[in-house]
Amino acid sequence: MVRLIPRLHAPPPPPPRVPAGLPLPLLPAPALAATLLEAVSSSPSLPHLRHLHALAVRLPLPATSLPFLLSRLLRRLAALPPPPHAPLPYALNVFSAVSPPDPFLAAALLRFAFLTQPPLLPFRVFSHLRRAHGAELPFLPFAFSTLAKSATASRSLPAAAAAHAVSVLVGGFDRHRFVENSLIGAYVACGDVGAARKVFDEMVEKDVISWTSIVVAYTRSGDMRSAEEVFGRCPVKDMVAWTAMVTGYAQNAMPVKALEVFDRMAELGMVIDEVSLTGAISACAQLGAVRRAAWVQEIAERTGFGNNVVVGSGLVDMYAKCGLIDEASKVFYGMQEKNVYTYSSMIAGLASHGRASEAIALFKEMVNRANVEPNHVTFIGVLTACSHAGMVGEGRYYFAQMKDKYGIMPSADHYACMVDLLGRAGLVDEALDLVRSMSVTPHGGVWGALLGACRIHGKSEIAKVVAEHLFKLEPESIGNYVLLSNILASAGKWEEVSKVRILMRKQRLKKDPAVSLFEGRDGLVHQFFAGDNAHPRTHEIKKALLELVAKLKLEGYVPILSSIVYDVNDEEKERLLMGHSEKLALSFGLLTLGSGCTIRIIKNLRICDDCHLFMRLVSRVESVEIIVRDNMRFHHFKNGECSCGGFW
């Protein structure tokens, strides 16, 4: 086994000898110490530092100057390019030059080990110092903060607990603010928010770092309620705390609150950085809020992040998810620097909007002209493009190219794309064979894609097999039960439908309500649930919807009653169809924006066959463009046609 610290328990070698004939400068001791300190701070190499070390231990320096000088020597040594062998034995040699052992130099040695060695090695150095010197060497608080940082770097909870323990038992510094903050950071990095909060609550005096660390801890763990509580009590809120709240809300699917905090942050004149901008961009993407998206881009450009490749890639993704694929393309081609994430975002955006040929053309440009190496995310976008356009041959080609040409082993996500592609094309049996031959364990997304294919093509027997796998993998995902129930209902197997619904009740699962979002002219986002009566203009919305249905029926509209899988009469099915959330959102959009406009709707579930037909007809009769983002893709309805071409 390789020893991380050679001869750690052996007495260190003597300090290097001064070369023969080296003249001793005739300077006063303080001036001599200052001269050496300056030389150490700018030393260019390890041999030069050794030379200075020799001078330091041989020249008549003030007794208090040597530990400080040697600690600076260790700092400079840590900053030098690493030699072929780790210089830890030499660092131990530097420490041994002072007798009795110096606490300040011991802290510098631990810091050196932290900066140059594997993350947990400072603990071994600490143990060595304790065994070698015992009570003769008292430790400073900085020594324990270094141990905590070592635990943070290694993401080791036992190491964090060990750093906490020795800070109490050896140093008694568990009530030192600098050490406490380091311990909070270690526990947060290791995912133990409870331990971090315990240290925080026991602090006698908290500073902005203490408060911010706990806010960050809660946002990372998804506990936004606790994050709000601590953030509200912060006596001073710095940029990091504000940014943590923005990103926390965005990452935990609370985009409205994320944008509210970001807005407040901007109003207060807080510094906007790349991270806070990325959080706001993500929130806009989730909401599909067009006006908010333009506002965030304006802030990005005003704060100097307009050409930042990370922010730019986020803007491409944001505009694509807001339904503005042409605006996404404008941002993309306006970027001075593009990387694999930028290209992948644009390819995925084109794929989700049904522009498969453009997505594949961009992929070819990426690899052939820009010489940007694709990654696994890039191929998810390419395969999704093929799936949404029914391009089976192309999908098979790129799935093979991914491994054979680029050395990327297909993940479960790539297999999910292929299963979706084959299943949508009607090759359900082949899709099932692919799942059974996978080189990795299929996850819920793979089986879910196959279950969706069974719905499209009425494969109720295969659906039951697939659903069994999903029920084991995702026992609390009600969508799988609902989809199987719908497949069986469409096949007229009502007894089996009853069994599925009984199983749902036994599992105490409740169906996620269908909800559609619509952004008004003033930027306010309106929310509609299926059968909703909560909107203040409900009466107007439903009256306008009835008039619209009558108008469409004159144009040949016949409701697709099979979109309702409940065992009820046709009149009740039609009534339920008229209460679908996307129809309510569309009616409100026409009321407030009028004909000849563009109406954008975001729905949390897949758009049903009847609503899809309804949107197509409205786009022709009312001369409007309707853009619907469901949980599968974008649908651009215009002049009675949809961009999806029937693949969704």
XYZ file of C-alpha atoms in Angstrom:
648
model
C 0.000 0.000 0.000
C 1.322 3.456 -0.914
C 2.094 5.577 2.133
C 0.623 9.039 1.900
C 3.138 10.470 4.366
C 6.529 8.762 4.027
C 8.161 8.139 7.390
C 5.527 10.270 9.120
C 6.420 8.834 12.510
C 10.185 9.024 12.034
C 12.158 12.074 13.185
C 12.313 14.531 10.293
C 15.706 15.092 8.629
C 17.779 18.074 9.734
C 17.240 21.365 7.931
C 19.281 21.960 4.795
C 22.780 23.230 5.365
C 23.904 26.607 4.178
C 26.168 26.230 1.144
C 29.843 26.581 1.990
C 31.181 30.092 1.768
C 27.749 31.752 1.852
C 28.266 35.280 3.239
C 26.081 36.405 6.101
C 24.535 39.801 5.396
C 25.589 42.522 7.795
C 22.041 43.761 8.473
C 20.131 44.347 11.721
C 18.031 41.319 12.659
C 14.599 42.954 11.960
C 15.757 44.205 8.554
C 17.254 40.809 7.805
C 13.929 39.113 8.640
C 12.028 41.548 6.386
C 14.459 40.911 3.520
C 14.071 37.151 3.849
C 10.277 37.461 4.060
C 10.205 39.414 0.816
C 12.456 36.848 -0.857
C 10.283 33.957 0.368
C 7.073 35.599 -0.901
C 8.459 35.826 -4.439
C 10.528 32.635 -4.527
C 10.283 30.965 -7.960
C 11.179 27.362 -7.135
C 11.632 24.655 -4.511
C 15.474 24.769 -4.652
C 15.356 28.510 -4.086
C 13.005 28.062 -1.115
C 15.358 25.460 0.362
C 18.173 27.976 0.033
C 16.131 30.595 1.904
C 15.159 28.005 4.502
C 18.848 27.346 5.166
C 19.444 31.051 5.675
C 16.478 31.406 7.995
C 17.603 28.700 10.403
C 21.251 29.826 10.476
C 20.983 33.614 10.596
C 20.466 35.522 13.851
C 16.796 36.364 13.370
C 14.510 37.596 16.172
C 12.977 34.634 18.002
C 9.436 35.715 17.116
C 10.240 36.154 13.413
C 11.230 32.586 12.527
C 7.802 30.873 12.938
C 6.106 33.589 10.896
C 8.795 33.437 8.196
C 8.571 29.654 7.963
C 4.772 29.756 7.809
C 5.079 32.109 4.816
C 7.596 29.700 3.342
C 5.012 26.896 3.591
C 2.404 29.135 1.984
C 4.769 29.874 -0.913
C 5.684 26.202 -1.191
C 1.986 25.319 -1.538
C 1.629 27.865 -4.351
C 4.509 26.471 -6.421
C 3.842 24.014 -9.257
C 3.923 20.517 -7.733
C 7.231 18.652 -8.130
C 7.329 15.008 -9.245
C 6.995 13.956 -5.602
C 4.746 15.493 -2.956
C 6.790 17.914 -0.784
C 5.082 16.949 2.485
C 8.238 15.414 4.079
C 10.047 18.678 3.408
C 7.131 20.634 4.943
C 7.468 18.505 8.085
C 11.161 19.337 8.045
C 10.298 23.046 7.959
C 8.021 22.607 10.976
C 10.738 20.834 12.965
C 13.102 23.826 12.563
C 11.426 25.580 15.504
C 11.720 24.328 19.050
C 9.556 24.208 21.057
C 6.898 23.488 18.408
C 5.038 26.633 17.385
C 1.171 26.672 17.206
C 1.142 29.206 14.375
C 3.524 27.092 12.322
C 1.476 23.956 13.102
C -1.619 25.665 11.674
C 0.409 26.625 8.593
C 1.560 23.013 8.190
C -2.036 21.738 8.303
C -3.073 24.361 5.777
C -0.196 23.289 3.536
C -1.344 19.656 3.757
C -4.912 20.710 2.923
C -3.809 22.652 -0.158
C -1.392 20.099 -1.588
C -2.394 16.622 -0.390
C -5.419 14.293 -0.701
C -8.424 15.776 1.173
C -8.309 13.662 4.349
C -4.524 13.710 4.831
C -4.550 16.781 7.123
C -6.213 14.559 9.736
C -3.186 12.237 9.655
C -0.828 15.187 9.963
C -2.860 16.438 12.925
C -2.690 13.003 14.584
C 1.070 12.879 13.996
C 1.553 16.282 15.632
C -0.564 15.242 18.606
C 1.397 12.027 19.136
C 4.795 13.664 18.640
C 4.271 16.738 20.827
C 1.223 16.165 23.047
C 0.438 19.015 25.412
C 3.663 20.764 24.418
C 1.875 21.931 21.238
C -1.318 23.916 21.813
C -3.370 24.417 18.639
C -4.836 27.636 17.296
C -8.446 27.858 16.051
C -7.247 27.967 12.446
C -5.976 24.401 12.771
C -9.508 23.098 13.408
C -11.050 25.177 10.625
C -8.553 23.531 8.256
C -9.716 20.102 9.402
C -13.323 21.160 8.774
C -12.391 22.369 5.291
C -10.686 19.050 4.673
C -13.940 17.286 5.555
C -15.786 19.661 3.227
C -13.458 18.884 0.337
C -13.799 15.135 0.851
C -17.594 15.272 1.446
C -16.954 12.937 4.368
C -19.503 13.170 7.185
C -17.350 11.081 9.596
C -14.477 13.515 8.939
C -16.772 16.487 9.627
C -17.848 14.898 12.916
C -14.184 14.188 13.760
C -13.211 17.809 13.100
C -16.083 18.891 15.340
C -15.030 16.498 18.081
C -11.347 17.490 18.177
C -12.240 21.198 18.087
C -14.123 20.592 21.355
C -11.895 18.013 23.073
C -8.445 19.257 22.064
C -8.812 22.950 21.504
C -12.060 23.939 23.149
C -12.692 26.084 20.088
C -16.187 24.863 19.283
C -17.389 28.307 20.385
C -14.960 30.143 18.116
C -16.974 31.775 15.290
C -14.410 31.058 12.589
C -14.317 27.376 13.543
C -18.098 27.181 13.897
C -18.615 28.604 10.416
C -16.167 26.061 9.014
C -18.019 23.249 10.781
C -21.352 24.471 9.407
C -19.821 24.478 5.918
C -18.526 20.936 6.398
C -21.876 19.581 7.573
C -23.678 21.363 4.729
C -21.265 19.905 2.146
C -21.823 16.439 3.621
C -25.608 16.789 3.506
C -26.252 16.775 7.265
C -28.402 19.894 7.550
C -29.538 18.945 11.054
C -25.968 18.935 12.401
C -25.247 22.225 10.634
C -28.352 23.786 12.188
C -27.362 22.501 15.639
C -23.965 24.216 15.374
C -25.699 27.364 14.115
C -28.286 27.435 16.919
C -25.581 27.014 19.583
C -23.455 29.902 18.273
C -23.141 32.779 20.712
C -22.361 35.267 17.983
C -23.397 34.757 14.356
C -22.094 36.689 11.361
C -23.323 36.973 7.783
C -21.395 33.820 6.834
C -23.212 31.829 9.526
C -26.665 32.961 8.391
C -25.911 32.522 4.708
C -24.485 29.014 5.203
C -27.726 27.814 6.795
C -29.830 29.420 4.058
C -27.706 27.612 1.471
C -28.028 24.344 3.419
C -31.816 24.445 3.372
C -32.091 25.477 -0.285
C -29.789 22.643 -1.344
C -31.824 20.125 0.618
C -35.070 21.410 -0.881
C -36.460 22.626 2.454
C -37.540 26.037 1.202
C -39.848 26.650 4.152
C -36.930 26.506 6.586
C -34.793 28.513 4.154
C -37.463 31.229 4.142
C -37.574 31.228 7.936
C -33.814 31.691 8.299
C -33.564 34.141 5.403
C -36.318 36.267 6.942
C -34.377 36.470 10.222
C -31.012 37.324 8.602
C -29.923 40.676 10.063
C -27.767 41.274 6.981
C -28.507 39.527 3.691
C -25.517 39.292 1.363
C -25.467 38.443 -2.331
C -24.839 34.754 -1.605
C -27.987 34.478 0.552
C -30.154 36.206 -2.068
C -28.687 34.040 -4.811
C -29.281 30.882 -2.760
C -32.965 31.777 -2.431
C -33.320 32.433 -6.171
C -31.632 29.180 -7.170
C -33.344 27.246 -4.376
C -36.809 28.271 -5.540
C -35.884 27.582 -9.167
C -34.447 24.131 -8.403
C -37.473 23.187 -6.300
C -40.069 24.037 -8.974
C -41.158 27.336 -7.399
C -40.432 29.661 -10.335
C -42.814 32.459 -9.361
C -41.105 32.901 -5.990
C -37.680 32.646 -7.637
C -38.513 35.582 -9.889
C -40.036 37.565 -7.022
C -36.798 37.238 -5.037
C -34.686 38.020 -8.099
C -36.813 41.103 -8.767
C -36.381 42.263 -5.179
C -32.650 41.558 -5.396
C -32.388 43.800 -8.455
C -34.489 46.543 -6.809
C -32.152 46.635 -3.807
C -29.140 47.041 -6.063
C -27.602 43.714 -5.049
C -24.797 42.446 -7.246
C -26.202 40.126 -9.920
C -23.804 37.320 -10.782
C -23.772 34.352 -13.111
C -25.402 32.048 -10.546
C -28.348 34.311 -9.700
C -28.931 34.988 -13.394
C -28.917 31.267 -14.135
C -31.518 30.734 -11.391
C -33.770 33.453 -12.824
C -33.328 32.049 -16.330
C -34.347 28.594 -15.098
C -37.445 30.069 -13.421
C -38.487 31.819 -16.644
C -38.002 28.572 -18.542
C -40.258 26.710 -16.106
C -42.972 29.342 -16.314
C -42.668 29.943 -20.029
C -42.967 33.623 -19.149
C -42.054 35.500 -22.323
C -42.042 39.027 -20.920
C -40.067 37.952 -17.877
C -37.591 36.196 -20.168
C -36.899 39.410 -22.088
C -36.477 41.268 -18.788
C -33.925 38.731 -17.507
C -31.971 38.913 -20.762
C -31.905 42.706 -20.479
C -30.444 42.425 -16.966
C -27.865 39.898 -18.201
C -26.689 42.307 -20.892
C -26.758 45.322 -18.568
C -24.645 43.553 -15.940
C -22.014 42.437 -18.434
C -23.044 38.789 -18.762
C -24.418 39.080 -22.283
C -21.388 37.259 -23.723
C -20.986 34.792 -20.860
C -21.183 31.291 -22.335
C -22.987 29.816 -19.298
C -25.593 32.582 -19.189
C -25.916 32.529 -22.981
C -26.522 28.770 -22.997
C -29.174 29.288 -20.322
C -30.852 32.015 -22.385
C -30.994 29.681 -25.392
C -32.676 27.020 -23.246
C -34.994 29.613 -21.656
C -36.291 31.046 -24.909
C -36.775 27.570 -26.359
C -38.851 26.542 -23.328
C -40.844 29.780 -23.520
C -41.925 28.834 -27.031
C -39.679 31.415 -28.706
C -37.447 29.076 -30.667
C -36.541 31.789 -33.196
C -35.449 34.077 -30.358
C -33.389 31.201 -28.947
C -31.757 30.830 -32.344
C -31.031 34.574 -32.441
C -29.259 34.383 -29.059
C -27.389 31.250 -30.147
C -25.997 32.690 -33.358
C -25.207 35.980 -31.638
C -22.927 34.318 -29.079
C -19.210 34.897 -29.589
C -18.292 31.725 -27.699
C -20.205 28.445 -27.833
C -19.466 25.180 -26.063
C -21.031 21.746 -26.011
C -23.743 22.926 -23.591
C -24.700 25.794 -25.897
C -25.030 23.490 -28.883
C -26.857 20.864 -26.829
C -29.376 23.451 -25.571
C -30.116 24.645 -29.095
C -30.403 21.109 -30.486
C -32.776 20.104 -27.669
C -34.824 23.271 -28.212
C -35.223 22.599 -31.933
C -36.145 18.990 -31.144
C -38.858 19.969 -28.665
C -40.386 22.314 -31.270
C -40.559 19.587 -33.914
C -37.785 21.063 -36.057
C -35.922 17.797 -36.369
C -34.131 18.533 -39.646
C -32.711 21.763 -38.230
C -31.623 19.967 -35.040
C -29.730 17.327 -37.014
C -28.223 19.952 -39.323
C -26.965 21.866 -36.292
C -25.470 18.671 -34.861
C -23.553 18.161 -38.119
C -22.356 21.779 -38.006
C -21.258 21.278 -34.404
C -19.080 18.258 -35.072
C -17.881 18.996 -38.619
C -17.383 22.776 -38.715
C -17.140 23.933 -35.107
C -15.164 20.830 -34.016
C -17.078 20.654 -30.749
C -17.148 17.128 -29.315
C -20.731 16.047 -28.472
C -21.580 14.610 -25.059
C -24.354 12.375 -23.786
C -26.760 15.351 -23.462
C -26.206 16.278 -27.102
C -27.299 12.829 -28.226
C -30.418 12.957 -26.071
C -31.378 16.069 -28.056
C -30.600 14.415 -31.402
C -32.524 11.230 -30.553
C -35.452 13.280 -29.237
C -35.529 15.166 -32.549
C -35.725 11.868 -34.411
C -38.455 10.611 -32.082
C -40.635 13.700 -32.423
C -40.425 13.525 -36.216
C -40.782 9.753 -36.603
C -37.294 9.474 -38.152
C -36.624 5.846 -37.241
C -33.700 5.268 -39.626
C -31.886 8.417 -38.542
C -32.464 7.582 -34.888
C -30.926 4.143 -35.295
C -27.955 5.680 -37.116
C -27.171 8.261 -34.423
C -27.733 5.759 -31.609
C -25.030 3.571 -33.187
C -22.752 6.560 -33.939
C -22.853 7.635 -30.322
C -20.979 4.522 -29.230
C -19.044 3.535 -32.346
C -17.708 6.962 -33.348
C -17.734 9.032 -30.154
C -17.209 6.345 -27.520
C -20.284 7.354 -25.501
C -21.941 4.343 -23.921
C -25.738 4.661 -24.074
C -27.358 5.473 -20.751
C -30.901 4.638 -19.709
C -31.922 8.106 -20.957
C -30.649 7.315 -24.465
C -32.506 4.003 -24.439
C -35.651 5.866 -23.342
C -35.340 8.062 -26.454
C -34.963 5.002 -28.689
C -37.905 3.221 -27.060
C -39.984 6.361 -27.537
C -38.901 6.583 -31.192
C -39.716 2.955 -31.970
C -42.909 2.987 -29.936
C -44.324 6.129 -31.570
C -43.586 4.611 -34.976
C -45.694 1.569 -34.067
C -42.743 -0.770 -33.505
C -43.877 -1.602 -29.974
C -42.655 -5.201 -29.991
C -39.215 -4.112 -31.202
C -39.166 -1.446 -28.490
C -39.914 -4.104 -25.870
C -37.099 -6.299 -27.245
C -34.724 -3.329 -27.008
C -35.627 -2.806 -23.359
C -35.006 -6.462 -22.595
C -31.577 -6.329 -24.271
C -30.376 -3.105 -22.620
C -26.787 -2.977 -21.381
C -27.913 -0.918 -18.372
C -30.821 -1.330 -15.988
C -33.921 0.391 -17.419
C -35.308 3.164 -15.253
C -38.822 4.546 -15.042
C -38.309 6.764 -18.082
C -37.624 3.750 -20.313
C -40.674 1.791 -19.167
C -42.743 4.994 -19.194
C -41.892 5.617 -22.861
C -42.974 2.068 -23.662
C -46.224 2.498 -21.727
C -46.890 5.687 -23.681
C -46.401 3.759 -26.922
C -48.899 1.172 -25.711
C -51.435 3.991 -25.210
C -50.900 5.345 -28.716
C -51.239 1.952 -30.404
C -53.706 0.244 -28.063
C -51.340 -2.479 -26.838
C -53.186 -3.261 -23.615
C -51.533 -6.648 -22.957
C -47.993 -5.281 -23.294
C -49.109 -2.290 -21.225
C -49.942 -4.558 -18.281
C -46.468 -6.118 -18.392
C -44.802 -2.713 -18.622
C -46.917 -1.275 -15.825
C -45.808 -4.018 -13.435
C -42.216 -2.833 -13.823
C -43.242 0.798 -13.316
C -45.247 -0.006 -10.187
C -42.110 -1.542 -8.664
C -39.781 1.264 -9.734
C -42.132 4.167 -9.019
C -44.768 2.936 -6.566
C -45.889 6.465 -5.693
C -46.103 7.812 -9.253
C -49.818 8.050 -9.891
C -49.309 8.880 -13.564
C -48.397 5.270 -14.346
C -51.607 3.972 -12.747
C -53.700 6.564 -14.556
C -52.107 5.792 -17.924
C -52.641 2.039 -17.526
C -56.217 2.701 -16.441
C -56.789 4.836 -19.534
C -55.290 2.183 -21.845
C -57.499 -0.502 -20.356
C -60.548 1.789 -20.499
C -59.913 2.528 -24.181
C -59.841 -1.251 -24.746
C -63.177 -1.605 -22.912
C -61.647 -3.691 -20.113
C -63.645 -2.073 -17.332
C -63.144 -4.850 -14.785
C -59.387 -4.418 -15.045
C -59.828 -0.644 -14.872
C -61.636 -1.133 -11.555
C -58.750 -3.251 -10.245
C -56.243 -0.532 -11.107
C -58.368 2.116 -9.409
C -58.752 -0.050 -6.321
C -54.970 -0.420 -6.262
C -54.649 3.369 -6.491
C -56.979 3.827 -3.531
C -55.118 1.159 -1.571
C -51.865 3.037 -2.242
C -53.647 6.265 -1.249
C -52.590 7.884 -4.499
C -54.356 10.933 -5.856
C -54.274 12.083 -9.455
C -52.237 15.204 -10.144
C -54.671 17.905 -11.252
C -54.285 19.126 -14.822
C -53.171 22.745 -14.807
C -52.458 25.194 -17.625
C -50.604 28.500 -17.385
C -51.179 31.560 -19.560
C -49.131 34.755 -19.466
C -51.236 37.879 -19.905
C -50.306 41.025 -21.770
C -49.150 42.598 -18.492
C -46.804 39.683 -17.721
C -49.108 38.251 -15.031
C -49.287 34.452 -15.184
C -52.839 33.045 -14.923
C -53.429 29.495 -13.729
C -56.320 27.269 -14.812
C -57.284 23.871 -13.433
C -59.588 21.362 -15.143
C -63.197 22.325 -14.426
C -61.911 25.488 -12.740
C -64.335 28.066 -11.338
C -61.769 29.995 -9.300
C -60.686 32.575 -11.869
C -62.339 35.978 -11.297
C -63.518 36.024 -14.927
C -64.807 32.437 -14.972
C -68.278 33.389 -16.192
C -66.902 35.308 -19.182
C -64.384 32.571 -19.961
C -66.977 29.777 -20.045
C -69.493 31.838 -21.998
C -66.856 32.659 -24.617
C -65.825 28.984 -24.728
C -69.380 27.813 -25.411
C -69.682 30.341 -28.225
C -66.360 29.152 -29.637
C -67.457 25.487 -29.534
C -70.657 26.337 -31.381
C -68.631 28.202 -34.008
C -66.266 25.254 -34.459
C -69.094 22.763 -34.801
C -70.346 24.750 -37.779
C -66.874 24.155 -39.238
C -67.160 20.402 -38.687
C -65.754 19.958 -35.170
C -66.843 16.702 -33.543
C -65.528 16.199 -29.983
C -63.293 13.152 -29.558
C -65.198 11.557 -26.704
C -62.648 8.764 -26.302
C -60.380 11.369 -24.685
C -62.572 10.898 -21.601
C -61.931 7.456 -20.165
C -64.624 7.538 -17.483
C -67.576 5.206 -17.940
C -70.170 7.991 -18.343
C -72.640 8.982 -21.063
C -71.623 11.007 -24.114
C -73.212 14.240 -22.882
C -71.215 14.086 -19.666
C -68.025 13.301 -21.602
C -68.530 16.404 -23.757
C -69.126 18.506 -20.657
C -65.890 17.228 -19.109
C -63.970 17.945 -22.320
C -65.118 21.565 -22.249
C -63.611 21.916 -18.770
C -60.083 20.932 -19.788
C -57.598 23.439 -18.470
C -55.972 24.270 -21.817
C -59.371 25.131 -23.329
C -60.073 27.506 -20.426
C -56.653 29.113 -20.878
C -57.266 29.449 -24.628
C -60.665 31.056 -24.080
C -59.141 33.565 -21.665
C -56.348 34.271 -24.125
C -58.818 35.075 -26.888
C -60.828 37.269 -24.510
C -57.820 39.335 -23.470
C -55.622 39.303 -26.578
C -58.162 38.948 -29.393
C -57.849 37.384 -32.833
C -54.681 37.616 -34.889
C -52.467 37.234 -31.816
C -50.136 34.563 -30.461
C -51.421 32.651 -27.439
C -48.929 30.669 -25.351
C -50.102 27.967 -22.951
C -48.101 25.638 -20.705
C -49.717 22.436 -19.466
C -48.297 20.072 -16.866
C -49.726 16.942 -18.541
C -49.950 15.628 -22.090
C -52.501 17.434 -24.265
C -55.393 15.094 -25.093
C -56.526 14.210 -28.630
C -59.636 16.370 -28.404
C -57.813 19.469 -27.176
C -55.230 18.961 -29.894
C -57.956 18.923 -32.556
C -59.673 21.873 -30.863
C -56.492 23.990 -30.954
C -55.888 23.183 -34.605
C -59.384 24.307 -35.606
C -59.275 27.469 -33.495
C -55.958 28.489 -35.073
C -57.675 28.415 -38.474
C -61.070 29.842 -37.579
C -59.786 32.674 -35.345
C -56.574 33.359 -37.340
C -54.381 32.992 -34.268
C -51.157 31.176 -33.576
C -51.366 28.936 -30.516
C -48.235 27.559 -28.873
C -48.816 24.824 -26.305
C -46.041 23.268 -24.231
C -47.177 20.032 -22.629
C -45.033 17.593 -20.674
C -43.793 16.004 -23.901
C -43.018 18.785 -26.395
C -44.167 22.020 -28.054
C -47.141 22.244 -30.382
C -47.305 25.210 -32.777
C -50.859 25.473 -34.102
C -51.256 27.700 -37.145
C -53.715 27.732 -40.060
C -55.293 24.502 -38.828
C -52.031 22.535 -38.674
C -49.685 21.503 -35.860
C -45.896 21.373 -35.929
C -45.895 17.946 -34.261
C -47.314 16.237 -37.345
C -49.242 13.872 -35.098
C -46.194 12.675 -33.126
C -46.716 13.499 -29.447
